[in-house]
Short mmCIF file of C-alpha atoms in Angstrom, two decimals:
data_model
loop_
_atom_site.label_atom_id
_atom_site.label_comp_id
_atom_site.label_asym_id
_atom_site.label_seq_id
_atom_site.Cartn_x
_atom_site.Cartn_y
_atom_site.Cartn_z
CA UNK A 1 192.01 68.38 -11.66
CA UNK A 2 188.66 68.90 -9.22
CA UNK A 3 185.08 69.69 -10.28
CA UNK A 4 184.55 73.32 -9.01
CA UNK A 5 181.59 72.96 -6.48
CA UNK A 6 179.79 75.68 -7.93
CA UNK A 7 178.90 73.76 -11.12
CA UNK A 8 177.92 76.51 -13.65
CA UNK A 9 179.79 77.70 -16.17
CA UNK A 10 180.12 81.73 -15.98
CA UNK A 11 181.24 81.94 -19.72
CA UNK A 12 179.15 84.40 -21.43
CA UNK A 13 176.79 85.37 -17.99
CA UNK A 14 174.76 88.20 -18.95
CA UNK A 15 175.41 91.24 -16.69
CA UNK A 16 173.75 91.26 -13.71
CA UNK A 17 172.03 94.62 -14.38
CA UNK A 18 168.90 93.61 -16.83
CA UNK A 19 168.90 97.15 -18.08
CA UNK A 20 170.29 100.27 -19.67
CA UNK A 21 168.66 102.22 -16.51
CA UNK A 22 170.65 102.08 -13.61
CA UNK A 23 173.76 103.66 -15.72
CA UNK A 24 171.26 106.42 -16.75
CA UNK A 25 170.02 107.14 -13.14
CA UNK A 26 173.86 107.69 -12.05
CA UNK A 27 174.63 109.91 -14.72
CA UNK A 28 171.59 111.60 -13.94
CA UNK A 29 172.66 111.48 -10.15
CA UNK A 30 176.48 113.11 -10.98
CA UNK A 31 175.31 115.66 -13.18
CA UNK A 32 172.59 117.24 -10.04
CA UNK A 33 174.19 116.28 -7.21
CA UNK A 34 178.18 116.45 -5.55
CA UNK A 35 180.07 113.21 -6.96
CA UNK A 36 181.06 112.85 -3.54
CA UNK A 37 177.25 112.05 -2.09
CA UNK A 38 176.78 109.90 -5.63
CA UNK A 39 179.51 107.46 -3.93
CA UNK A 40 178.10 106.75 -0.83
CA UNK A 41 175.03 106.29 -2.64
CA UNK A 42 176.92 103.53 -4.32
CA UNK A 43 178.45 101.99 -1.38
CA UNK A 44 174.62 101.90 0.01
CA UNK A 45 173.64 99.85 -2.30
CA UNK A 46 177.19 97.94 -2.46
CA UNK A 47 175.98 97.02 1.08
CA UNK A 48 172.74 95.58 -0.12
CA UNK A 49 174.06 94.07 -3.57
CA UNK A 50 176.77 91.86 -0.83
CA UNK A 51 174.33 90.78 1.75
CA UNK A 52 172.30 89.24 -1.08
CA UNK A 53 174.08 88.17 -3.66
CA UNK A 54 176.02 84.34 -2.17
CA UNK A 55 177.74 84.08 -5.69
CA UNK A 56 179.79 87.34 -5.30
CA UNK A 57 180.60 86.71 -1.78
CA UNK A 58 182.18 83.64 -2.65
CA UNK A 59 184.02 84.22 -5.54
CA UNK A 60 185.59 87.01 -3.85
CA UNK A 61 186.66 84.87 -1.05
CA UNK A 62 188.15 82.49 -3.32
CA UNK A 63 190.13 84.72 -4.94
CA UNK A 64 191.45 86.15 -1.61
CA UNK A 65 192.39 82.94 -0.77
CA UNK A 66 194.29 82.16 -3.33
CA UNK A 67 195.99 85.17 -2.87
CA UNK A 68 196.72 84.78 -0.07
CA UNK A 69 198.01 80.92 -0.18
CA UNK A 70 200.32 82.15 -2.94
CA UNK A 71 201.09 85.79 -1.01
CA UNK A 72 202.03 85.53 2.30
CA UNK A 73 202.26 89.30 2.69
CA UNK A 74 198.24 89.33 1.82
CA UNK A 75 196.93 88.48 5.63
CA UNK A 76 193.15 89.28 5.69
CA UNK A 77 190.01 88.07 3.63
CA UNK A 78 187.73 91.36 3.05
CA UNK A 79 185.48 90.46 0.41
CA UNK A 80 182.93 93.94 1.00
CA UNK A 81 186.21 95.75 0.19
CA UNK A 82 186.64 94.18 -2.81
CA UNK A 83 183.33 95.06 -4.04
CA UNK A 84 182.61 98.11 -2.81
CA UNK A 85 185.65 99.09 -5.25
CA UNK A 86 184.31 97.99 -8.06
CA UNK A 87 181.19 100.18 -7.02
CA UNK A 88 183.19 103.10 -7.12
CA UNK A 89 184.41 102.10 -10.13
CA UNK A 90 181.34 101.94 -12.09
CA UNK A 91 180.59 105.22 -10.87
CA UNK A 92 183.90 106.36 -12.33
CA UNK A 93 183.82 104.73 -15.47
CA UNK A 94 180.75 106.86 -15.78
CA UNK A 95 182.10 110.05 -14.43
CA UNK A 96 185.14 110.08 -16.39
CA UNK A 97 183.76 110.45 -19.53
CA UNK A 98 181.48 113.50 -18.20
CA UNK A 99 183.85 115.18 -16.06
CA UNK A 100 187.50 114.19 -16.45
CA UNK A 101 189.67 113.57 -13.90
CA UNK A 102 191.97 116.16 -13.72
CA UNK A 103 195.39 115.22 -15.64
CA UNK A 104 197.36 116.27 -12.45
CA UNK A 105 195.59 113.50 -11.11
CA UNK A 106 196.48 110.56 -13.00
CA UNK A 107 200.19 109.65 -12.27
CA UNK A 108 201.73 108.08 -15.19
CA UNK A 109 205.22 105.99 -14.50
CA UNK A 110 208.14 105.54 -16.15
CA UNK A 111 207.46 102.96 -18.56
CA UNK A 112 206.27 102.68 -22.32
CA UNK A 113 203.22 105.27 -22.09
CA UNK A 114 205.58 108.10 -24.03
CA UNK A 115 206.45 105.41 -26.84
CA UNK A 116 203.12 104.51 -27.52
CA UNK A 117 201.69 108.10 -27.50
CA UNK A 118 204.83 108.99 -30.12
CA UNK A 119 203.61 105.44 -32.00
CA UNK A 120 200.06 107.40 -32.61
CA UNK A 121 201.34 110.28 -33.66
CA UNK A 122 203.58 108.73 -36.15
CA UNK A 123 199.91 107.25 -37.58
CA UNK A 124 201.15 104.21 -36.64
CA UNK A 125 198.36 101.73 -35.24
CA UNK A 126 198.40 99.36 -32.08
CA UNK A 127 196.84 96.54 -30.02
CA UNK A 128 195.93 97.18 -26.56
CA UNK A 129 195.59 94.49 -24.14
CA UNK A 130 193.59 95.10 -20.51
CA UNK A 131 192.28 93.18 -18.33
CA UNK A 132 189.35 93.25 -15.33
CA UNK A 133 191.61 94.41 -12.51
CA UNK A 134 192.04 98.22 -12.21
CA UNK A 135 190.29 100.55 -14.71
CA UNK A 136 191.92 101.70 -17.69
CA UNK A 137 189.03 103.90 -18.69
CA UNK A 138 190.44 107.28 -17.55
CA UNK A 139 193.19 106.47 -20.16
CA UNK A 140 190.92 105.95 -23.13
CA UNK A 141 188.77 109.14 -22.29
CA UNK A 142 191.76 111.31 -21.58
CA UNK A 143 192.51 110.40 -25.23
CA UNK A 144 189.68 111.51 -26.89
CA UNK A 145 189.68 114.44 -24.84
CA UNK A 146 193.37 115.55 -26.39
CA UNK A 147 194.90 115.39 -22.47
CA UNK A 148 198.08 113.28 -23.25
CA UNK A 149 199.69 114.65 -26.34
CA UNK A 150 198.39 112.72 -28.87
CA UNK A 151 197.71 115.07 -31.47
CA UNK A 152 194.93 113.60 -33.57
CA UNK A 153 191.89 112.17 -32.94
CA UNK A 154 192.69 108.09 -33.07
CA UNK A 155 189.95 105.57 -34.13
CA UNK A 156 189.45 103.21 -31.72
CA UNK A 157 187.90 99.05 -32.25
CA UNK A 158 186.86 98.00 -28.84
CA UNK A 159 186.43 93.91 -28.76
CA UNK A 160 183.31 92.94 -26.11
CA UNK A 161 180.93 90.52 -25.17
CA UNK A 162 177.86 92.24 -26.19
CA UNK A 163 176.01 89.85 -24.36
CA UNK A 164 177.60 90.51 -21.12
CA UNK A 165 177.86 94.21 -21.30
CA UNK A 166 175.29 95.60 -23.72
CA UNK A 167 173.49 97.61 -21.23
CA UNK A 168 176.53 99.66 -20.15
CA UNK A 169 177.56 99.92 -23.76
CA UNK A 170 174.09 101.75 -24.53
CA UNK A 171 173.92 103.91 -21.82
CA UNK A 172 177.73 105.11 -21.87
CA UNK A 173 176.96 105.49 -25.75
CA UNK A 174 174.17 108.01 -24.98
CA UNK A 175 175.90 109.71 -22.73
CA UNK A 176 178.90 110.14 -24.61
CA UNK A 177 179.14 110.34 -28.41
CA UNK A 178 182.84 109.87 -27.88
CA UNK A 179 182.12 106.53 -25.96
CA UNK A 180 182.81 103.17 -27.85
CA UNK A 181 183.30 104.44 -31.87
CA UNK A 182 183.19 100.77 -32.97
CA UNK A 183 181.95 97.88 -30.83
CA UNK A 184 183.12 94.48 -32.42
CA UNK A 185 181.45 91.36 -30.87
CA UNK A 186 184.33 88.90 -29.44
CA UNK A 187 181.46 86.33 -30.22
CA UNK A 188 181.25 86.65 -33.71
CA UNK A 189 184.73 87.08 -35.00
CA UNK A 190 184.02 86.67 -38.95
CA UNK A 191 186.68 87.17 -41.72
CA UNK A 192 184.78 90.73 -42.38
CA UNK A 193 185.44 91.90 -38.60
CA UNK A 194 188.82 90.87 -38.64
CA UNK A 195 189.49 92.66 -41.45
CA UNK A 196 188.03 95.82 -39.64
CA UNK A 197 190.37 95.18 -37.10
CA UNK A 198 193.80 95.52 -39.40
CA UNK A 199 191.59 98.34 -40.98
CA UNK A 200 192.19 100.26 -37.91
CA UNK A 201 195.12 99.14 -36.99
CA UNK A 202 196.35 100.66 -40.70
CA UNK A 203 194.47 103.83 -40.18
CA UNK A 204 197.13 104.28 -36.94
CA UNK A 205 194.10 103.44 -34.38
CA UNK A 206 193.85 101.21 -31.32
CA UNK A 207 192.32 97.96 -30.45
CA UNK A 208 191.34 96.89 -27.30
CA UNK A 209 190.82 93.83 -25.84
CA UNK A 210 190.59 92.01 -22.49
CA UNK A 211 193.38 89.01 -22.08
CA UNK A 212 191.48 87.36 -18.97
CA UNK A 213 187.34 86.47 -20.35
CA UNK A 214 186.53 83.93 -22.70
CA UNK A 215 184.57 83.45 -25.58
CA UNK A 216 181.26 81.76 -24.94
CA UNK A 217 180.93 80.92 -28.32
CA UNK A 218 185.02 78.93 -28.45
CA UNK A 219 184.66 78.75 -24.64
CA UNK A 220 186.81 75.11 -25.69
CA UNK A 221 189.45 77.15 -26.88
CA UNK A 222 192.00 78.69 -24.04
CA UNK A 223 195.66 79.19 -23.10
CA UNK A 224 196.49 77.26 -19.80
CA UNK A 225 198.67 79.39 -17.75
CA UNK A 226 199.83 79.53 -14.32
CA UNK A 227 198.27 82.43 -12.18
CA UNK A 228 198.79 82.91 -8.31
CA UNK A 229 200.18 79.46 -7.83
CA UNK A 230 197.44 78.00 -10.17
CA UNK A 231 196.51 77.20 -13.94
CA UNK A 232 194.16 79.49 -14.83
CA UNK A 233 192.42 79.57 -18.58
CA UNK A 234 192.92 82.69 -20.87
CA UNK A 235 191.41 84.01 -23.74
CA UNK A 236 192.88 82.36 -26.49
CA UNK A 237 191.18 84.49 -29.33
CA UNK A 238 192.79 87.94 -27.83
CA UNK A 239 196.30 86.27 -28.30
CA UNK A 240 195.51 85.15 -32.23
CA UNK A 241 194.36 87.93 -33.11
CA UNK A 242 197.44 89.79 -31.73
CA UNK A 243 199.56 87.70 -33.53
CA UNK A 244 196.82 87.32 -36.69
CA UNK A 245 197.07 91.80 -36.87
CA UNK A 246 200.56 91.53 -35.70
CA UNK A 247 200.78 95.06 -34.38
CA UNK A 248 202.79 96.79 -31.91
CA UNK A 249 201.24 95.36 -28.46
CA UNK A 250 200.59 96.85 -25.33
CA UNK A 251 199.48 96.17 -21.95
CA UNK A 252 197.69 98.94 -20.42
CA UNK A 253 196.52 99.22 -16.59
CA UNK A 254 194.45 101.89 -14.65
CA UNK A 255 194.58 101.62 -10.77
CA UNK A 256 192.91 104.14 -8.38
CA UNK A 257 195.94 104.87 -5.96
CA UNK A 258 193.31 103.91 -3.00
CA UNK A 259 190.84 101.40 -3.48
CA UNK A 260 188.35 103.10 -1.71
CA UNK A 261 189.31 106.67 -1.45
CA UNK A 262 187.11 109.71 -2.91
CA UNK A 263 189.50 111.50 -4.33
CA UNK A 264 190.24 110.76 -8.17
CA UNK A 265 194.10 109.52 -7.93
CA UNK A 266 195.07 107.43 -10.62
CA UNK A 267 198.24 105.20 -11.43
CA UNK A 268 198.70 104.37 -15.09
CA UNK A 269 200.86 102.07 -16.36
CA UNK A 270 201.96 101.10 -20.20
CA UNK A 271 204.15 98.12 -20.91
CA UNK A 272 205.24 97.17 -24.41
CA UNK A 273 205.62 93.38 -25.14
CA UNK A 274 208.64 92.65 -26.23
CA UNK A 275 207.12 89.20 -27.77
CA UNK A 276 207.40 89.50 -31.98
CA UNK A 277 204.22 88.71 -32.93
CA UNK A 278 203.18 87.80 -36.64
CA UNK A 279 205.61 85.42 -38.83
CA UNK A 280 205.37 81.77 -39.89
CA UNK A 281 202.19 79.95 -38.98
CA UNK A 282 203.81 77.04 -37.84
CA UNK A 283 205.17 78.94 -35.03
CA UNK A 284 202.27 80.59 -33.75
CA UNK A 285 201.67 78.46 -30.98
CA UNK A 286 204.84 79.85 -29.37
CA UNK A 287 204.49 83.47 -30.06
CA UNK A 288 201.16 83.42 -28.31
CA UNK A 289 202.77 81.72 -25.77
CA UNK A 290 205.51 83.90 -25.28
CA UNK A 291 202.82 86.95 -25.24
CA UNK A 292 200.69 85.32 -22.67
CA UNK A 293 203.53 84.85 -20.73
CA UNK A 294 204.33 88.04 -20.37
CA UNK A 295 200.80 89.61 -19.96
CA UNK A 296 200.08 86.69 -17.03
CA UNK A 297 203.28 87.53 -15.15
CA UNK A 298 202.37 91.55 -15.39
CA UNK A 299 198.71 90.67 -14.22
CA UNK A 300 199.75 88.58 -11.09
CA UNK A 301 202.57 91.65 -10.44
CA UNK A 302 199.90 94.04 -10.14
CA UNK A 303 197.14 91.91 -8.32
CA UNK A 304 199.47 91.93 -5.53
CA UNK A 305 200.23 95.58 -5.74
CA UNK A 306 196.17 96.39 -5.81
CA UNK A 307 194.55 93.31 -4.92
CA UNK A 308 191.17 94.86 -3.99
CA UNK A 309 191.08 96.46 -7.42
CA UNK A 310 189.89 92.64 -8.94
CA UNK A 311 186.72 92.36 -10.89
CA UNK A 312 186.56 89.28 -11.95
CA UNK A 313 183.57 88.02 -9.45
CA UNK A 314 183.85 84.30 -10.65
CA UNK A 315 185.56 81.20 -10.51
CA UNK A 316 188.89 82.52 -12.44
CA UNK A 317 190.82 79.31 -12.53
CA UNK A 318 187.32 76.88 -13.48
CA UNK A 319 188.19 75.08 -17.00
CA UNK A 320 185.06 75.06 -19.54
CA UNK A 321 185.14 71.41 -18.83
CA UNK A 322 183.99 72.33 -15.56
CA UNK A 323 187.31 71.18 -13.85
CA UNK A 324 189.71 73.39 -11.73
CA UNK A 325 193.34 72.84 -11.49
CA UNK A 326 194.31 72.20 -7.66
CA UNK A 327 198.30 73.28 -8.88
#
């Protein structure tokens, strides 16, 4: 193990937008003016958001490079097109829920996405795992907006940092009703929110989580795993719980076909786990395990297919002791 060189832990970092206002003034922006002139807007101030922030230069460049010492097919650093993405991203997460993207536009594969939308409407609940690469918004709103067959309207318990993401949460929640109809704090899992959780899960809703943050709060808590040729920590609390509800699990990912392209083309993908979670106690260790496996393998799979597409703009394999695995 090495000390990272950066020193300071990015569990639990606020967001780096200090207020609810920015979202506002691009919803603002895509309701008056073409979406199209909102973007370049957004890569303007992409432009100035690189030149001045050091930290998100060089976490991007890490993570190309580790790419790229594990991927020999993945040739050249670009760091700007990394985060210009994620730009466009924001805009879209914002857009989506205003003006849906056209259903002929998002490309679903052949893969679980038909046995999951059959699972809802059965009334049968589930647990959704995501992660920061991609954007698996345009799913979630395309639900609530009745676009993919499911013929109810599904509840939906969304596990965040509040603390990291409040200020998108409020705006998005003004702007759409529909946006996050219960917000549970990762931080403060309590007997009483867990028990919302299989609540939902009863009640044949979704819950989403992220596999790949950590809990400030049990930041000393994590699954080792390896990722991209190195051991990388993951959320141990998203696995428990998984196994804790034991539902029917998913992995769900939302890539724009072109990183940086205009036009709204979408690639989702659903994967069922095939790990059996819930059972004896004793044996929870492995079950987790066995689930992490498979959502780490899935994740590295698909960071080579869109590799741009990452949003994780920190230190991904740095330990909460402060320690990075060189292997």
């Amino acid at each position: 193990m090495k000390k990272n060189k950066a020193g300071k832990e990015w569990f639990g970092e606020k967001e780096a937008t200090t207020s609810p206002r920015p979202y506002r003034l691009t919803f603002w922006c895509l309701k008056h003016f073409p979406r199209w002139l909102v973007t370049l807007i957004a890569y303007g101030a992409t432009v100035y958001f690189f030149i001045f922030d050091k930290r998100c230069r060089r976490e991007s460049i890490r993570y190309q490079k580790v790419l790229k010492a594990y991927d020999p097919s993945f040739k050249i650093i670009r760091p700007f097109r990394q985060v210009a993405a994620f730009a466009l991203t924001v805009v879209e997460k914002i857009d989506c829920w205003t003006n849906p993207i056209p259903f002929e536009n998002i490309h679903f594969n052949d893969d679980d996405a038909q046995n999951l939308i059959d699972q809802l409407n059965q009334g049968k609940g589930a647990f959704i795992i995501v992660s920061h690469l991609g954007d698996a918004e345009a799913l979630r709103s395309l639900a609530n907006k009745n676009e993919i067959g499911i013929k109810r309207r599904i509840p939906i318990a969304v596990l965040s940092d509040r603390d990291v993401s409040s200020n998108f949460s409020k705006a998005m929640t003004e702007i759409s009703g529909n946006y996050f109809l219960n917000t549970i704090n990762v931080n403060d899992i309590t007997p009483a929110t867990i028990e919302q959780i299989q609540d939902t899960i009863e009640q044949g809703g979704l819950v989403v989580c992220a596999g790949d943050r950590l809990s400030k709060n049990k930041k000393e808590r994590v699954l080792s795993h390896d990722f991209l040729g190195k051991k990388a920590p993951f959320s141990y609390g998203a696995f428990f719980l998984v196994d804790l509800v034991a539902a029917p699990t998913y992995f769900v990912w939302g890539f724009r076909k072109n990183a940086l392209r205009l036009r709204r083309d979408f690639e989702m993908f659903v994967q069922k786990s095939k790990t059996e979670v819930g059972g004896k106690r004793s044996l929870r260790d492995n079950r987790m395990n066995a689930l992490l496996d498979e959502y780490a393998c899935s994740l590295e799979a698909f960071v080579k297919r869109f590799p741009f597409q990452w949003y994780n703009f920190f230190d991904f394999w740095m330990f909460p002791n402060g320690e990075e695995n060189a292997n």
